[in-house]
Short mmCIF file of C-alpha atoms and ligand atoms in Angstrom, two decimals:
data_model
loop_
_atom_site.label_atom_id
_atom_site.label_comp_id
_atom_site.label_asym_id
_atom_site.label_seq_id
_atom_site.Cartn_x
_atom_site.Cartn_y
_atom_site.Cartn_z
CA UNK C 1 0.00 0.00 0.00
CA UNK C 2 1.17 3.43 -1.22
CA UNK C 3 0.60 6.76 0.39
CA UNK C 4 -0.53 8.15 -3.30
CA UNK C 5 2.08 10.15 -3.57
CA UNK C 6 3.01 10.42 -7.10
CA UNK C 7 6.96 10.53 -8.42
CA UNK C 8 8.30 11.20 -11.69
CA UNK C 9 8.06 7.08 -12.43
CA UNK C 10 4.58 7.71 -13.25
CA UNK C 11 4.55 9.93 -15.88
CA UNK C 12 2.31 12.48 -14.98
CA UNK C 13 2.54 16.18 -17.20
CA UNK C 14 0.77 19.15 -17.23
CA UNK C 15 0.05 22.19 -19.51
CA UNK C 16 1.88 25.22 -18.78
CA UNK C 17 -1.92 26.66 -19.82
CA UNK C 18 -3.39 23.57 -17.44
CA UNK C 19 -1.84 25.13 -13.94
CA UNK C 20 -1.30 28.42 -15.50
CA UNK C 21 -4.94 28.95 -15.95
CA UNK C 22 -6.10 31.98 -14.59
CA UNK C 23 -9.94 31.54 -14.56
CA UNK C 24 -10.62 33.43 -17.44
CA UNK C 25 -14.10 32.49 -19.00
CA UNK C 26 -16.71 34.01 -21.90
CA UNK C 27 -18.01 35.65 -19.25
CA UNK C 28 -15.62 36.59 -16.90
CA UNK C 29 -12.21 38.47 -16.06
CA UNK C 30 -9.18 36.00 -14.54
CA UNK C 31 -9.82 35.47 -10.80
CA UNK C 32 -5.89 34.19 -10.85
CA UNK C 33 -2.56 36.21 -11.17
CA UNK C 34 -0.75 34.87 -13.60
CA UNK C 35 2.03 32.04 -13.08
CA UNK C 36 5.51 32.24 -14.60
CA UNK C 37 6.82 29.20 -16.50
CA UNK C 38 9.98 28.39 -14.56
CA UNK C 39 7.75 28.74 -11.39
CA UNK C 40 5.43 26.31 -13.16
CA UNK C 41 8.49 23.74 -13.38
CA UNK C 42 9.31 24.25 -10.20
CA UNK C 43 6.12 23.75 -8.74
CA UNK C 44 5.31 20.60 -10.87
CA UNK C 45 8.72 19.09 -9.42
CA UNK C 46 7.79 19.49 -6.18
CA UNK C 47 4.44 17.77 -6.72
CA UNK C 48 6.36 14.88 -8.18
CA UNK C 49 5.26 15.38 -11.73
CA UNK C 50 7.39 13.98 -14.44
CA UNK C 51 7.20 16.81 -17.42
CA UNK C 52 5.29 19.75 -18.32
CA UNK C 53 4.25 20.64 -21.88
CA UNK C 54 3.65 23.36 -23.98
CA UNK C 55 2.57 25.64 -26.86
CA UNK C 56 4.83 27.75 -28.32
CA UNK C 57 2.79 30.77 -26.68
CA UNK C 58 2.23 29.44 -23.49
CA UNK C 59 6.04 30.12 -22.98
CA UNK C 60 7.18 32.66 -25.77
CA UNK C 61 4.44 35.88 -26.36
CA UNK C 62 3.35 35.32 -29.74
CA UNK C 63 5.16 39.21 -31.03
CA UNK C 64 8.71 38.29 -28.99
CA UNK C 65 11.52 39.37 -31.02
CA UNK C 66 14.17 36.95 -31.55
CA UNK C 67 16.71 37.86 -28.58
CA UNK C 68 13.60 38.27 -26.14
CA UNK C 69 12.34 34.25 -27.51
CA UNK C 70 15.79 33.01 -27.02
CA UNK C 71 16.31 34.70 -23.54
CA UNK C 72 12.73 33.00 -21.95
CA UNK C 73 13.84 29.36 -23.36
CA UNK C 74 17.10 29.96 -22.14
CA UNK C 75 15.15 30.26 -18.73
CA UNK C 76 13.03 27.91 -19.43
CA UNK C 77 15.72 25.05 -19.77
CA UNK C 78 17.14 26.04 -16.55
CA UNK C 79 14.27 25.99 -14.57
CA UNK C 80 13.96 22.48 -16.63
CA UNK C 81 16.78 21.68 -15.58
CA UNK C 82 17.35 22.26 -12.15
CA UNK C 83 14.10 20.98 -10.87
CA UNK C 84 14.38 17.88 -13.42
CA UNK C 85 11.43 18.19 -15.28
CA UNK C 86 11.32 17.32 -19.13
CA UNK C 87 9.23 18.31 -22.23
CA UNK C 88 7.48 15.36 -23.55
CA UNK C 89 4.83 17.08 -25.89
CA UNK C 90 4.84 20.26 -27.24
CA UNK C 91 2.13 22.10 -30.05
CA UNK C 92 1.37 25.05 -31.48
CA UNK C 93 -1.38 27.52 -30.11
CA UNK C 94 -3.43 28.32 -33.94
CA UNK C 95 -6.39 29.18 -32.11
CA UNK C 96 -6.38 32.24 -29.68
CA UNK C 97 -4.60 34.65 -32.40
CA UNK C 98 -7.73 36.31 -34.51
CA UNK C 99 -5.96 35.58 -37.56
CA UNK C 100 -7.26 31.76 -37.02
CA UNK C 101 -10.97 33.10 -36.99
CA UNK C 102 -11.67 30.86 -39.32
CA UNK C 103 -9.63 28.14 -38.90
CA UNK C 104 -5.85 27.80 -39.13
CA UNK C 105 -4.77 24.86 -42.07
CA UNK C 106 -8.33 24.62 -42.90
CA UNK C 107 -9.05 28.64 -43.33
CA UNK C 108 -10.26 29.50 -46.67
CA UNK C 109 -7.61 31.87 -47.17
CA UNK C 110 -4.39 30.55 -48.27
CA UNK C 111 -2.71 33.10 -46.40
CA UNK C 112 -3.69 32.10 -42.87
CA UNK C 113 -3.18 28.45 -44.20
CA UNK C 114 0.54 29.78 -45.06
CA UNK C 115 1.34 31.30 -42.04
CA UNK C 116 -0.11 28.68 -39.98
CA UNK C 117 2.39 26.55 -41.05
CA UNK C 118 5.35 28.84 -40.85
CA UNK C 119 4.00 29.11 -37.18
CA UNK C 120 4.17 25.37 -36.91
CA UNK C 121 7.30 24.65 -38.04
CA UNK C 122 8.59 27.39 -35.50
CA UNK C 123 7.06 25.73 -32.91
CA UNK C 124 8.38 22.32 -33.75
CA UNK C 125 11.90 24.09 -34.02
CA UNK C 126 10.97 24.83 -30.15
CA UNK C 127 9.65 21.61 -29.05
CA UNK C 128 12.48 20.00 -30.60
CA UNK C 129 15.15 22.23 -28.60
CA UNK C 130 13.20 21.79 -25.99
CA UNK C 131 13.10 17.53 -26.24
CA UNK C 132 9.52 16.82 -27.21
CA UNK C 133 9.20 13.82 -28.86
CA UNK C 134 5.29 14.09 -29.08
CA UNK C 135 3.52 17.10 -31.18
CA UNK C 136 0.06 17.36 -30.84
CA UNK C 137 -2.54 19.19 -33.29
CA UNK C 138 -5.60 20.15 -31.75
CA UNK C 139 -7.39 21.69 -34.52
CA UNK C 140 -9.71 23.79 -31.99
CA UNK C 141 -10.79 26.98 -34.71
CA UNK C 142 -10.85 24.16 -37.70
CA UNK C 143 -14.30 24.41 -38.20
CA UNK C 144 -17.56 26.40 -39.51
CA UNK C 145 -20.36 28.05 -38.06
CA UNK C 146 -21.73 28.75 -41.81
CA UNK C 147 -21.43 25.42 -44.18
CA UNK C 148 -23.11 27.54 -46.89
CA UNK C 149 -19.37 28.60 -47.33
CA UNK C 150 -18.61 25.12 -49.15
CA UNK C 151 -15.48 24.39 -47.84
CA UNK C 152 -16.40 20.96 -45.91
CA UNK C 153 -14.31 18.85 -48.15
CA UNK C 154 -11.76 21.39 -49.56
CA UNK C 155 -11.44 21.68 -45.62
CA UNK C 156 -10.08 18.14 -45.39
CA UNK C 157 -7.72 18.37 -48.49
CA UNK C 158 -6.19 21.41 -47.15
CA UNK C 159 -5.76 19.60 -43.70
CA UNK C 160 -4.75 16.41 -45.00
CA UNK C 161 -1.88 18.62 -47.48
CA UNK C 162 -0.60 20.84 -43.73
CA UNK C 163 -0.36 17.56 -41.89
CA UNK C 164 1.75 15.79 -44.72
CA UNK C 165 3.67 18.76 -45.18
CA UNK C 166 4.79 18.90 -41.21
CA UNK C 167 5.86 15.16 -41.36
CA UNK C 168 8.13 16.13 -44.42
CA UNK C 169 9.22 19.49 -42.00
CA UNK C 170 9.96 16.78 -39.11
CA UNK C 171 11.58 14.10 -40.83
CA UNK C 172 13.98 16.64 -42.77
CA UNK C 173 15.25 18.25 -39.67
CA UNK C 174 15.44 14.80 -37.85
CA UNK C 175 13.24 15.79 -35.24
CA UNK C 176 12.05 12.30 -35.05
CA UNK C 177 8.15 13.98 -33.66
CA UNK C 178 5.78 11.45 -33.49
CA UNK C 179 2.06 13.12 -34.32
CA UNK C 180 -0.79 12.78 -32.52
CA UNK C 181 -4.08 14.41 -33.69
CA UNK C 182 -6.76 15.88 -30.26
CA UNK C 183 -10.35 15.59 -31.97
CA UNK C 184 -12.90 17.74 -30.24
CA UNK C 185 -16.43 18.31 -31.39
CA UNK C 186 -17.28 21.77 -30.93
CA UNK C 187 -16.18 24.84 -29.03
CA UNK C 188 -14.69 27.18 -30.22
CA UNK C 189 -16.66 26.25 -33.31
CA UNK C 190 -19.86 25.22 -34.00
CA UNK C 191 -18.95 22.22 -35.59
CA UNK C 192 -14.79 21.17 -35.32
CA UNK C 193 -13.48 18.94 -38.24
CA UNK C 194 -12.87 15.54 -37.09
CA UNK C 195 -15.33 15.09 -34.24
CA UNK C 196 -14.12 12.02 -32.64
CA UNK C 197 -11.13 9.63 -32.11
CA UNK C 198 -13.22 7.36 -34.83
CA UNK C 199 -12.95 10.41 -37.42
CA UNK C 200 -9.02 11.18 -36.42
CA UNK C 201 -7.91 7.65 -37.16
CA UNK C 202 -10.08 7.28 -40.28
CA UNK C 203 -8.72 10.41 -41.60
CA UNK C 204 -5.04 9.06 -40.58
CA UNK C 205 -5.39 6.23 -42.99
CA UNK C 206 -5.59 8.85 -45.49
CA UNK C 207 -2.03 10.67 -45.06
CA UNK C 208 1.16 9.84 -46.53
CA UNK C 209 2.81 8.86 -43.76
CA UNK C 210 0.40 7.44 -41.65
CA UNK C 211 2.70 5.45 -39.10
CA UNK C 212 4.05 9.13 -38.16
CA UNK C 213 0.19 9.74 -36.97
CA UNK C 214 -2.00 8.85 -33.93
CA UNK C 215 -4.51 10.09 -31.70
CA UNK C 216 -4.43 12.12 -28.18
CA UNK C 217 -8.02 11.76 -27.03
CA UNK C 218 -9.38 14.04 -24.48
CA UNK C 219 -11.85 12.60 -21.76
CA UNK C 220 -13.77 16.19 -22.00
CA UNK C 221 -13.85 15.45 -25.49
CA UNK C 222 -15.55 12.49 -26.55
CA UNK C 223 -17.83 12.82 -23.39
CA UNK C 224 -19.10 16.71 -25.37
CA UNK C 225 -20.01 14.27 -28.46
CA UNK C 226 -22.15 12.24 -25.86
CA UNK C 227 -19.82 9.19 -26.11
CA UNK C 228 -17.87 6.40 -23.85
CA UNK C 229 -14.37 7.76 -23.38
CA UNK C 230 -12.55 4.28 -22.61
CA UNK C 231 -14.27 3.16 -25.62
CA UNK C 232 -12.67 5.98 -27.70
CA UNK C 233 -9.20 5.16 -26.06
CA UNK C 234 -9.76 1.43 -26.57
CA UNK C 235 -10.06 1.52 -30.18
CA UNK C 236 -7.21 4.09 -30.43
CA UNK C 237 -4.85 1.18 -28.38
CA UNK C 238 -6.40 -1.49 -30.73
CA UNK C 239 -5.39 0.85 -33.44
CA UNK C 240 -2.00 1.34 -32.15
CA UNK C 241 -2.26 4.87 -32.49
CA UNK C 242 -2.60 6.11 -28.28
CA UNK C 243 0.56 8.11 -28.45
CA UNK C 244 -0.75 10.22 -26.40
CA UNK C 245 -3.94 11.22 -23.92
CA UNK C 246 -5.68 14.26 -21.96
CA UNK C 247 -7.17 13.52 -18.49
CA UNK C 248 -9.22 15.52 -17.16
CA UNK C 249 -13.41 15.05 -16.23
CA UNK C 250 -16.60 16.62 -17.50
CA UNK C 251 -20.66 16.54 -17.40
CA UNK C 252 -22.15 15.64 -20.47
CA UNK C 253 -23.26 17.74 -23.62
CA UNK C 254 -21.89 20.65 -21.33
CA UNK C 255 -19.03 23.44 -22.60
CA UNK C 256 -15.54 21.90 -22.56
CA UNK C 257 -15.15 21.82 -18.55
CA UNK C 258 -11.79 20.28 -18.20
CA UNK C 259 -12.91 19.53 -14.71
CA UNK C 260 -10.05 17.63 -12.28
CA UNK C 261 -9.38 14.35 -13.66
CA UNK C 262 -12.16 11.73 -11.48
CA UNK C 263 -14.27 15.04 -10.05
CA UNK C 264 -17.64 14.06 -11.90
CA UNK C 265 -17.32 10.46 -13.73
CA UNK C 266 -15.54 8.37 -11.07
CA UNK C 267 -16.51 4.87 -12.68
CA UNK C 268 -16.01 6.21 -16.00
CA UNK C 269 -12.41 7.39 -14.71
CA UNK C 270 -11.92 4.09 -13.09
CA UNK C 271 -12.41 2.02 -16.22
CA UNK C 272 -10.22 4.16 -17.64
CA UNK C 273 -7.81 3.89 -15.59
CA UNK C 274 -7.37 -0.13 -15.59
CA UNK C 275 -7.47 -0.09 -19.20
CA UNK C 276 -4.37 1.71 -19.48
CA UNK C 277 -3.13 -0.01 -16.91
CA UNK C 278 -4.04 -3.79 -18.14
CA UNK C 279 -3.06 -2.17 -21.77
CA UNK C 280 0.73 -1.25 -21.13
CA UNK C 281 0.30 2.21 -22.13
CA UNK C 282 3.58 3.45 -21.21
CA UNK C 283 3.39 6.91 -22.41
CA UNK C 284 2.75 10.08 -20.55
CA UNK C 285 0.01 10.64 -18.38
CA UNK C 286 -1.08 14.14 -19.15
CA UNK C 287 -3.55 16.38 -17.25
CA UNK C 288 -5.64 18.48 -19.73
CA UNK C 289 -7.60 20.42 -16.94
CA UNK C 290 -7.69 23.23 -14.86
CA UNK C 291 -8.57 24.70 -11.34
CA UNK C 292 -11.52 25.93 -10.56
CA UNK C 293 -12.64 29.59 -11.47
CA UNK C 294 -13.21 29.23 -7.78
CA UNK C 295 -9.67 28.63 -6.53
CA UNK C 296 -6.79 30.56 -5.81
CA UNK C 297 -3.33 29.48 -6.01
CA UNK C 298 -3.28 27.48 -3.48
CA UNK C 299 -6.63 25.87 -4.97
CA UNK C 300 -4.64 24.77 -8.41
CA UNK C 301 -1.88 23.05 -6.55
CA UNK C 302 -4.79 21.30 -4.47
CA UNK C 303 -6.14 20.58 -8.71
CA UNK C 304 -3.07 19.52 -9.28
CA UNK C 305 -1.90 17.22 -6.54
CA UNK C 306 -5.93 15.85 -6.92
CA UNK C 307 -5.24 14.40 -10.53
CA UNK C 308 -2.55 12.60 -9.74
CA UNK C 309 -3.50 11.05 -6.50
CA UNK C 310 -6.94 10.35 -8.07
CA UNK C 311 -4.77 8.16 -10.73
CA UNK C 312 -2.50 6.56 -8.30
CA UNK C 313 -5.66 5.52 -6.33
CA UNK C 314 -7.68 3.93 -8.89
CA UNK C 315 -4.82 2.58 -10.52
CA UNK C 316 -4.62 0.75 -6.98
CA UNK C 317 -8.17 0.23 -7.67
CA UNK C 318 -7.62 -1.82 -10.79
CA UNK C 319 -4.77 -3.92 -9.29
CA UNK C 320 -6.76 -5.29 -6.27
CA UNK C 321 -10.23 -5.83 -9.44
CA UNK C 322 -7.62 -7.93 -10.94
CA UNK C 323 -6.80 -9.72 -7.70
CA UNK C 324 -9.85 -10.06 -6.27
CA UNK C 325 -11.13 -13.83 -6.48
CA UNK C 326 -15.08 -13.24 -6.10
CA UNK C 327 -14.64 -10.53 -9.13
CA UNK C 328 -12.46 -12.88 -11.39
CA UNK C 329 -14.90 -15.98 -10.68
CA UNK C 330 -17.48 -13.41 -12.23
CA UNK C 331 -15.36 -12.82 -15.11
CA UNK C 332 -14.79 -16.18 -15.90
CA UNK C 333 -18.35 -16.84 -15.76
CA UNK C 334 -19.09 -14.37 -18.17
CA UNK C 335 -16.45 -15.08 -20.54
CA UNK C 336 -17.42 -18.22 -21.38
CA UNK C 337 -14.99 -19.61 -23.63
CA UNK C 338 -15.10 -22.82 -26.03
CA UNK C 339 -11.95 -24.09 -27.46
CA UNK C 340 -13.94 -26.38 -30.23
CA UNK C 341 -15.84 -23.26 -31.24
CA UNK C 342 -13.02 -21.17 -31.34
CA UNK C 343 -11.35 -23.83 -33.58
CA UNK C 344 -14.14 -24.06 -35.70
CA UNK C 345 -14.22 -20.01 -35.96
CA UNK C 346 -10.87 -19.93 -37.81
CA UNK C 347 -11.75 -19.53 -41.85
CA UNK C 348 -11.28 -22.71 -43.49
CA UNK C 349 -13.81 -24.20 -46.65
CA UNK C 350 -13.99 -27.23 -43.49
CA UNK C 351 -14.82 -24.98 -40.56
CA UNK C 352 -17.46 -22.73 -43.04
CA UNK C 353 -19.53 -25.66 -43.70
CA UNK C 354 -19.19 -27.73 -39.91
CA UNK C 355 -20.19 -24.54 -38.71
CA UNK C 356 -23.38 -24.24 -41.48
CA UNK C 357 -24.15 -27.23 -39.78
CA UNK C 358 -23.67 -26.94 -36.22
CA UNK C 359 -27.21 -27.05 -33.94
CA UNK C 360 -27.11 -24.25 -31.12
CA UNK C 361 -29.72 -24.33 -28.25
CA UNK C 362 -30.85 -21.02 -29.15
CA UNK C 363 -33.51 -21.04 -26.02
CA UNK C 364 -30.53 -21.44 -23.50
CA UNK C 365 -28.60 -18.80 -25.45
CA UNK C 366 -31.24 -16.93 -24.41
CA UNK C 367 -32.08 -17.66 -20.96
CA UNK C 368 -28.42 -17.42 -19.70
CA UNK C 369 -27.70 -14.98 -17.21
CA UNK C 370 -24.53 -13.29 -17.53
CA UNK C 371 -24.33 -12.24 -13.98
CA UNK C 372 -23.50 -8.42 -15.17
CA UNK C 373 -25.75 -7.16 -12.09
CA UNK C 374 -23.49 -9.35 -9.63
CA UNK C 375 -19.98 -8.09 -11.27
CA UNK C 376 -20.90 -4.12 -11.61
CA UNK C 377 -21.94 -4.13 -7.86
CA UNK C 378 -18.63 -5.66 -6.34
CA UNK C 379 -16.98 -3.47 -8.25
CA UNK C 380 -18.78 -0.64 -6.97
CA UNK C 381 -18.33 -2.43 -3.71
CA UNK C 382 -14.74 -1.76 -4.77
CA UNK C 383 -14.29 1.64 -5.78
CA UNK C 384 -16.38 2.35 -2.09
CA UNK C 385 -13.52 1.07 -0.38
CA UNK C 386 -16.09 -1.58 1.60
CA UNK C 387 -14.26 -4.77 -0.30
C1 GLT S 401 -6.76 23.86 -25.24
C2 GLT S 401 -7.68 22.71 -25.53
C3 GLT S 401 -7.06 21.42 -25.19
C4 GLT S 401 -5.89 21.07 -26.03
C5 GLT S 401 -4.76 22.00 -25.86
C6 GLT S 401 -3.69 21.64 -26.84
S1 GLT S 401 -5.20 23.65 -25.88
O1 GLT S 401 -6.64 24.05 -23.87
O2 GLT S 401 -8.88 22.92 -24.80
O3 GLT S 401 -7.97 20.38 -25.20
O4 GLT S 401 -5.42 19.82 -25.63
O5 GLT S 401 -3.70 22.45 -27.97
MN1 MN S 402 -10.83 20.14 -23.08
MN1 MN S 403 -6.86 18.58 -24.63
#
């Protein structure tokens, strides 16, 4: 039994813009003073966080001149440095600038499109010096609020073209990034291009270098479009494309809350949870979310220090599930396996037709219990801490 105190073993980041939040909403001024980046690190290290990641504006103001860019990573890597913290992921803010309006590589105007890709590369430049192996895109302003404007499949072309292009940037300078696309469904826009984790990796199969590409899923995200997160994350893992993932918790059909990760869904966070576990996942564990508009700073490094110990605990969780012998004697009863049918399910002219022939008790197919009732309550049972 741990104390759930988390060390840099398990892999838990932040977003400089995560901590750093100050509160701002649509509605409302910052209730926070801001927090300085080497601060940030500093603070993160003591929590026993493993890296912190970035945007290229998070750290560097988006009109720095050259020697004022190179002085704050300078900084930066000390602060890094000292408090041994590293960079795992870094990307490239194309959303909070108006000149993204309408989009950044899917604007209609091939100048945006241009520039956001000059802006890019930049960025990779810095999330390379900085160590990043992991660049995400999270295409937050790629979208429409008026379709009559026609561009829903130029929209993808011009995507699909940006995307290639940055592979070609990365591979060329050796940077070695690995890609991983955030899908979102709305908010900022009405309507976000690639919705889902299901549209990302279809739309991966469709680049030129497709191994280069995978997904980082946001729990926030897929629960907006009304769907199972751990579903979303299972067929990215199936896929082989989880390179990467956002944690964090929200209500349903709501704004994009980015609550603290196991605040709202704790079942949903706990199924989660085991399946990265059980998968091997070995990548970062990264905390997409923020304090409350409520909290001061002592209430984000409460946030903070929550996520991770929230983790640590039902990761706990999932070890004594897999342990626990009145749980796996449920399991085994609903996984009823048959080595003959199994057999006979592998494709062969043989198996096709003894199969054609095969009478099933379709009644008692029926009538079977599956003792679902039985299983979900000793797991809640469980996660109560009464087991
Ligand atoms: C922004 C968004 C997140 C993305 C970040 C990466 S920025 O906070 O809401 O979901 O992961 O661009
Ligand atoms: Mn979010
Ligand atoms: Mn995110």
């Amino acid at each position: 039994m741990t104390d759930f105190t988390p060390t840099p073993a398990d892999r838990f980041t932040f977003g400089l813009w995560t901590v750093g939040n100050t509160g701002r909403d649509p509605f409302g001024e910052p209730t926070r003073a801001p927090l300085s980046a080497p601060y940030i690190v500093q603070k993160l290290a003591e929590l026993g966080a493993y890296g912190v990641n970035l945007h290229d504006n998070d750290l560097v103001p988006i009109d720095a001149s050259a020697a004022g860019r190179d002085r704050i990573v300078a900084e930066f890597r000390e602060a890094l440095s000292d408090h041994g913290l590293v960079v795992p992921m870094a990307t490239t803010n194309l959303f909070s600038d108006p000149a993204f309006k309408d989009g950044a590589f899917t604007s209609a105007d091939a100048h945006v499109r241009a520039y956001a890709l000059q802006k890019t590369m930049r960025s990779m430049d810095l999330g390379a010096e900085l160590g990043a192996h992991t660049y995400v895109f999270w295409g937050g302003r790629e979208g429409t609020e008026v379709d009559a404007g026609g561009k829903l499949l130029s929209a993808l072309g011009w995507f699909r073209d940006s995307l290639n292009f940055l592979a070609e940037y990365s591979e060329s300078q050796g940077y070695g990034y690995r890609f991983a696309l955030e899908p979102k469904p709305n908010e900022p826009r009405a309507d976000i291009f690639l919705p889902t984790v299901g549209s990302a990796l279809g739309f991966i199969g469709t680049l030129d270098r497709p191994a280069l590409f995978g997904v980082n899923p946001e729990f926030a995200h897929e629960t907006m479009a009304g769907l199972n997160f751990a579903h979303a994350v299972a067929q990215a893992l199936d896929a082989g494309k989880l390179f990467h993932i956002d944690l964090n918790d929200q209500k349903m059909s709501r704004f994009d809350q980015d609550l603290r990760f196991g605040s709202e869904n704790l079942k949903g966070a706990f199924t989660l949870v085991k399946l990265l576990e059980d998968s091997g996942y070995d990548g970062p564990l990264h905390f997409d979310a923020h304090a409350l508009r409520t909290e001061d700073e002592e209430g984000v490094w409460a946030f903070a220090r929550g996520c991770m110990r929230t983790y640590l605990i039902l990761k706990e969780k999932a070890r004594q599930f897999n342990a626990d012998p009145a749980i796996q004697a449920a399991l085994a009863e609903y996984h009823r396996a048959d080595d003959e049918l199994a057999a006979l399910s592998r494709f062969t002219p043989q198996n096709a037709a003894a199969l054609k022939d095969r009478t099933f008790d379709r009644a008692a197919l029926g009538r079977r219990g599956l003792g679902l009732e039985h299983l979900d309550q000793l797991t809640n049972d469980l996660l109560f801490g009464v087991r």
